[in-house]
XYZ file of N, CA and C in Angstrom:
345
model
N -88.354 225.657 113.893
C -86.928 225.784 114.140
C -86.543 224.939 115.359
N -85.292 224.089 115.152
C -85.119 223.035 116.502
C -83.565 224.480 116.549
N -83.503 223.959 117.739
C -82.543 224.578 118.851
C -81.548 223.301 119.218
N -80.017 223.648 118.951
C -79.203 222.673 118.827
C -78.408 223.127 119.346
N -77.880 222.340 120.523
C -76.907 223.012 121.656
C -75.885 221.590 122.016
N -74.500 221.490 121.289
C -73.616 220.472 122.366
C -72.797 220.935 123.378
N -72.598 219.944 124.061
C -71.732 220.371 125.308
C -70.893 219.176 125.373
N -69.712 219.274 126.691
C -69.207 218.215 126.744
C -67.532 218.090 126.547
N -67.298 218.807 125.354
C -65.965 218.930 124.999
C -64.636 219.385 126.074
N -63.774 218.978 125.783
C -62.459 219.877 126.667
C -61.010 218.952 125.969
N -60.131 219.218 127.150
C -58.689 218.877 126.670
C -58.602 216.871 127.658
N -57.941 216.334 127.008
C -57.900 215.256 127.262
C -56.826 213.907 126.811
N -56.350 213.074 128.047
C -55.303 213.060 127.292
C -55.414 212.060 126.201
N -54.075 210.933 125.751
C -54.295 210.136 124.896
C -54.671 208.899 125.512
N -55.950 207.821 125.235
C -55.961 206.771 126.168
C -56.961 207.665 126.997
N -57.487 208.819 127.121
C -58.732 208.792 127.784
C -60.072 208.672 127.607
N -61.070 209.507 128.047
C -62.450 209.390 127.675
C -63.236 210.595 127.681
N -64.161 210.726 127.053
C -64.848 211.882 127.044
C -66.211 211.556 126.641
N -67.620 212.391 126.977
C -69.005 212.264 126.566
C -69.205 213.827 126.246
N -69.600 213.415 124.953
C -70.416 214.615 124.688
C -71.550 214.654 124.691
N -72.397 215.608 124.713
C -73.983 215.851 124.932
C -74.506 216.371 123.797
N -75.389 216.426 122.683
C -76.415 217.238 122.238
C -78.195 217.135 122.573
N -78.340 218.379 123.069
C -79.631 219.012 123.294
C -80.460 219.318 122.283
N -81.636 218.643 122.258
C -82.078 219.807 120.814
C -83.612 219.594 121.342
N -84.159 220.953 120.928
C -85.779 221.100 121.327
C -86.596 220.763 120.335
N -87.665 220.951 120.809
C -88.970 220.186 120.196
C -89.595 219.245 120.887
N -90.997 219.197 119.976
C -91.632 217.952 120.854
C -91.527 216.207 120.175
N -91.081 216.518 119.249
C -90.952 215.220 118.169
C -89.406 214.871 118.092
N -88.645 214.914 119.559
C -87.338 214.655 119.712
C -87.551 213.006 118.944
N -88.379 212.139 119.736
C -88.350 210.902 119.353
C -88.041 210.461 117.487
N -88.546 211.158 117.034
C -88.651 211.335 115.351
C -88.012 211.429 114.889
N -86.684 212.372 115.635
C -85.407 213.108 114.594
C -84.742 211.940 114.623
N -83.502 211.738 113.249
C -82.324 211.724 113.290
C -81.325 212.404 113.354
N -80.793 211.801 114.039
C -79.369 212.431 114.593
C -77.830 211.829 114.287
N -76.988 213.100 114.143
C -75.494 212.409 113.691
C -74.900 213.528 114.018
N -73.323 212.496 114.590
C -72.182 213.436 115.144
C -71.138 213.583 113.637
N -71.044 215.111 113.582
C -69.519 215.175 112.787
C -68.341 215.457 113.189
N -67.250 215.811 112.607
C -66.241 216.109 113.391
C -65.629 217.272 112.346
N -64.399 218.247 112.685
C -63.916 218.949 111.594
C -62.522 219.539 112.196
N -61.352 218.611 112.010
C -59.953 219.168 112.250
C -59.971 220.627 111.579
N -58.439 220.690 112.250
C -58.124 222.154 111.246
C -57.427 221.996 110.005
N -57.507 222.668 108.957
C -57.130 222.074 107.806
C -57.929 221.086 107.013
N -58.986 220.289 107.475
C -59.786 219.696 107.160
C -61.193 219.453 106.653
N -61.746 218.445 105.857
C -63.302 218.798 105.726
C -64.081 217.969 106.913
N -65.015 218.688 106.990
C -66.361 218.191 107.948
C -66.084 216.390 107.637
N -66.441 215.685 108.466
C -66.376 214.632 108.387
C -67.389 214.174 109.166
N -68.222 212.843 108.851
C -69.259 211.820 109.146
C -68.504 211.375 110.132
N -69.351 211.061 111.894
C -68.465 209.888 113.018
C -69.585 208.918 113.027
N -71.144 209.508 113.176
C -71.611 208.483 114.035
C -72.989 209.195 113.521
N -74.105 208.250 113.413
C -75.680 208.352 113.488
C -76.507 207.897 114.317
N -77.537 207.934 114.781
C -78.480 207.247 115.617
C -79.879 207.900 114.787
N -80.378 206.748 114.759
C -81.808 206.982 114.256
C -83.063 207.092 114.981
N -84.426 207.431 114.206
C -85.541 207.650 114.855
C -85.483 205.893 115.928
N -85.511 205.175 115.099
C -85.750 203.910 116.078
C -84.245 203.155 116.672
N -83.262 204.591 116.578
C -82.146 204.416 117.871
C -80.735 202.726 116.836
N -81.646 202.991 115.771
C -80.263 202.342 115.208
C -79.105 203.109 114.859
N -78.214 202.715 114.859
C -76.681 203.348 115.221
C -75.801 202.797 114.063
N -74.714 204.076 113.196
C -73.729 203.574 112.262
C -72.346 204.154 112.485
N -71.360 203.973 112.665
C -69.946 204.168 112.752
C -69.160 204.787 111.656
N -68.489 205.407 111.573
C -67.463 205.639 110.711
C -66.021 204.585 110.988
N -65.555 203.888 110.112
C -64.909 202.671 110.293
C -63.793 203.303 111.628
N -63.266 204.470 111.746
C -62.115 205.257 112.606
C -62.628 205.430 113.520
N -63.993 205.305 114.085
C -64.315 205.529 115.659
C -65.451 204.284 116.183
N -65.214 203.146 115.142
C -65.379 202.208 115.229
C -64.778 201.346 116.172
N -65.941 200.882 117.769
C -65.184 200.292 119.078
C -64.508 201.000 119.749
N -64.771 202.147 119.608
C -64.287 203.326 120.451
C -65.238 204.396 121.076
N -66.026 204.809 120.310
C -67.278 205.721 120.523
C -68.668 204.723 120.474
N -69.624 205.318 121.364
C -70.848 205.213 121.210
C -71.893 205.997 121.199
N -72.864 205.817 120.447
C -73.775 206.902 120.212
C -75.062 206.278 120.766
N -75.546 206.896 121.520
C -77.134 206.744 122.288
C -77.766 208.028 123.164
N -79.398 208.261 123.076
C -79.963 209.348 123.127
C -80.536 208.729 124.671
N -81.248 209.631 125.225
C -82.500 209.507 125.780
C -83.506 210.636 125.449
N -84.541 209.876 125.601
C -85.529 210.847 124.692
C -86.513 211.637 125.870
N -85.925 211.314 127.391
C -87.069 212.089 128.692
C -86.373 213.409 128.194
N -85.219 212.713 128.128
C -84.098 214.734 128.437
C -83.790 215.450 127.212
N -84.512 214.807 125.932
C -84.103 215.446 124.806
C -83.222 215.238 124.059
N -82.152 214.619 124.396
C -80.456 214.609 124.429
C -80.211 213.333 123.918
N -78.721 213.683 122.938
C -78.059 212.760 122.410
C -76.750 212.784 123.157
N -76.376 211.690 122.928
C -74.969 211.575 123.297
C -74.041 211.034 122.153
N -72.644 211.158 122.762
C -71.250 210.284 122.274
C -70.257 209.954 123.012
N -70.279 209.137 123.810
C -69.519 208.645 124.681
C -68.353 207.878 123.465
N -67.278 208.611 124.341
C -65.756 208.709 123.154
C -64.675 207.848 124.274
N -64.091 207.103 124.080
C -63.114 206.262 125.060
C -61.852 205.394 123.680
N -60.807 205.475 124.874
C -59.453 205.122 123.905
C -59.573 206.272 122.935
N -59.199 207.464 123.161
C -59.063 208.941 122.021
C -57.454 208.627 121.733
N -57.651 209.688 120.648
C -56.244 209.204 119.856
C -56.241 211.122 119.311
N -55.013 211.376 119.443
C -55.116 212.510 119.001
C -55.081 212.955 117.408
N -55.819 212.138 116.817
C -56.562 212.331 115.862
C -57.805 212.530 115.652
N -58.009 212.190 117.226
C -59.662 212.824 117.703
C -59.605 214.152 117.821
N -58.782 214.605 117.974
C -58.890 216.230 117.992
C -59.323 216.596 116.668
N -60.690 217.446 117.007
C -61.751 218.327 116.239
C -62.457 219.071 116.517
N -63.203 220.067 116.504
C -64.608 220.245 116.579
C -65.595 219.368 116.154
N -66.221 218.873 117.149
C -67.245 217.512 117.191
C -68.603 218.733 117.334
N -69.199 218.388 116.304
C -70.664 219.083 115.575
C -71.964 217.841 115.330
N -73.333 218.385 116.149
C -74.163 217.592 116.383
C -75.254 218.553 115.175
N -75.776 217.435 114.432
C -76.903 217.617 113.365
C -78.056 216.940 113.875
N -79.176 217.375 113.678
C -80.678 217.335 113.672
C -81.410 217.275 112.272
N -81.926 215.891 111.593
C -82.279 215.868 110.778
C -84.155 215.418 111.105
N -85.055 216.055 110.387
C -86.243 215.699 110.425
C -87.198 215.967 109.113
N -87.502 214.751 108.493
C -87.845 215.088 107.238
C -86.824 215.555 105.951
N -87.600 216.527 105.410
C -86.675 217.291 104.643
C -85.390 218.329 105.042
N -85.728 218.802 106.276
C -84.909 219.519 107.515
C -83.520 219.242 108.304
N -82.987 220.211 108.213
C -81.995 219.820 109.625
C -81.200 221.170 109.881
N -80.743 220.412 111.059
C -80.398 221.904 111.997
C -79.033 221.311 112.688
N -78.151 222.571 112.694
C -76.756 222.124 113.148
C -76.240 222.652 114.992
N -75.566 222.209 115.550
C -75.022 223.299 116.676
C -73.765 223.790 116.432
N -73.402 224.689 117.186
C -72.632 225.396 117.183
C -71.422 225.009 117.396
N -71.203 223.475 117.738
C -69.619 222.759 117.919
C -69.127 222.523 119.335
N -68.488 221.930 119.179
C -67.731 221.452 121.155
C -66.483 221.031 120.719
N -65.123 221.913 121.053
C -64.070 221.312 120.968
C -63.726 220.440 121.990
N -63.126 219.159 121.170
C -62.167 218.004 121.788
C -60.736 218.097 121.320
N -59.708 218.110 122.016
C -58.128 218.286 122.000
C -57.907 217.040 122.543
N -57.243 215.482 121.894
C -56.446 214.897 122.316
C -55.161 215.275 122.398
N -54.567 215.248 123.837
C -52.930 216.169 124.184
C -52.458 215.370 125.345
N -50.944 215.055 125.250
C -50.254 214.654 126.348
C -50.040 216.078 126.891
């Protein structure tokens, strides 16, 4: 069982920036793939961003040149460094842990783009 914890989220305005964090345990952090989702209200779960075992990275065309996704693997942790938000960024931003046949979700981090 991996342990999946993001952080990071809050209120923010339009034209700002934000990083989110996911944590996840184990000793084969290096191994997993990883991907950020997102999920308005009213809405379905939606694909933003991946990073792979060997740290290659894919976009969803809408947070494309805006977000970046990169881990370090001393601290466990993924990131998403989010800049130029649009309040269509407002979601619950949800970090997945995929390994093998496996994966494991966290519990969510709200982001509110708001004047």
């Amino acid at each position: 069982q991996v342990r999946v914890v993001e952080s990071g989220g809050g209120l923010v305005q339009p034209g700002g920036s934000l990083r989110l964090s996911c944590a996840a345990s184990g000793r084969i952090f290096s191994q997993y793939n990883m991907d950020w989702y997102r999920q308005a209200p009213g809405s379905e779960r939606e694909w933003v961003a991946t990073i792979n075992a060997i740290s290659r990275t894919n976009y969803a065309e809408s947070v494309k040149g805006r977000f970046t996704i990169f881990k370090d693997i001393r601290k466990n942790t993924m990131y998403l460094q989010m800049n130029t938000l649009k309040p269509e960024d407002t979601a619950v931003y949800y970090c997945k842990v995929r390994w093998r046949s496996d994966e494991w979700w966290g519990q969510g981090t709200q982001v509110t783009v708001s004047s």
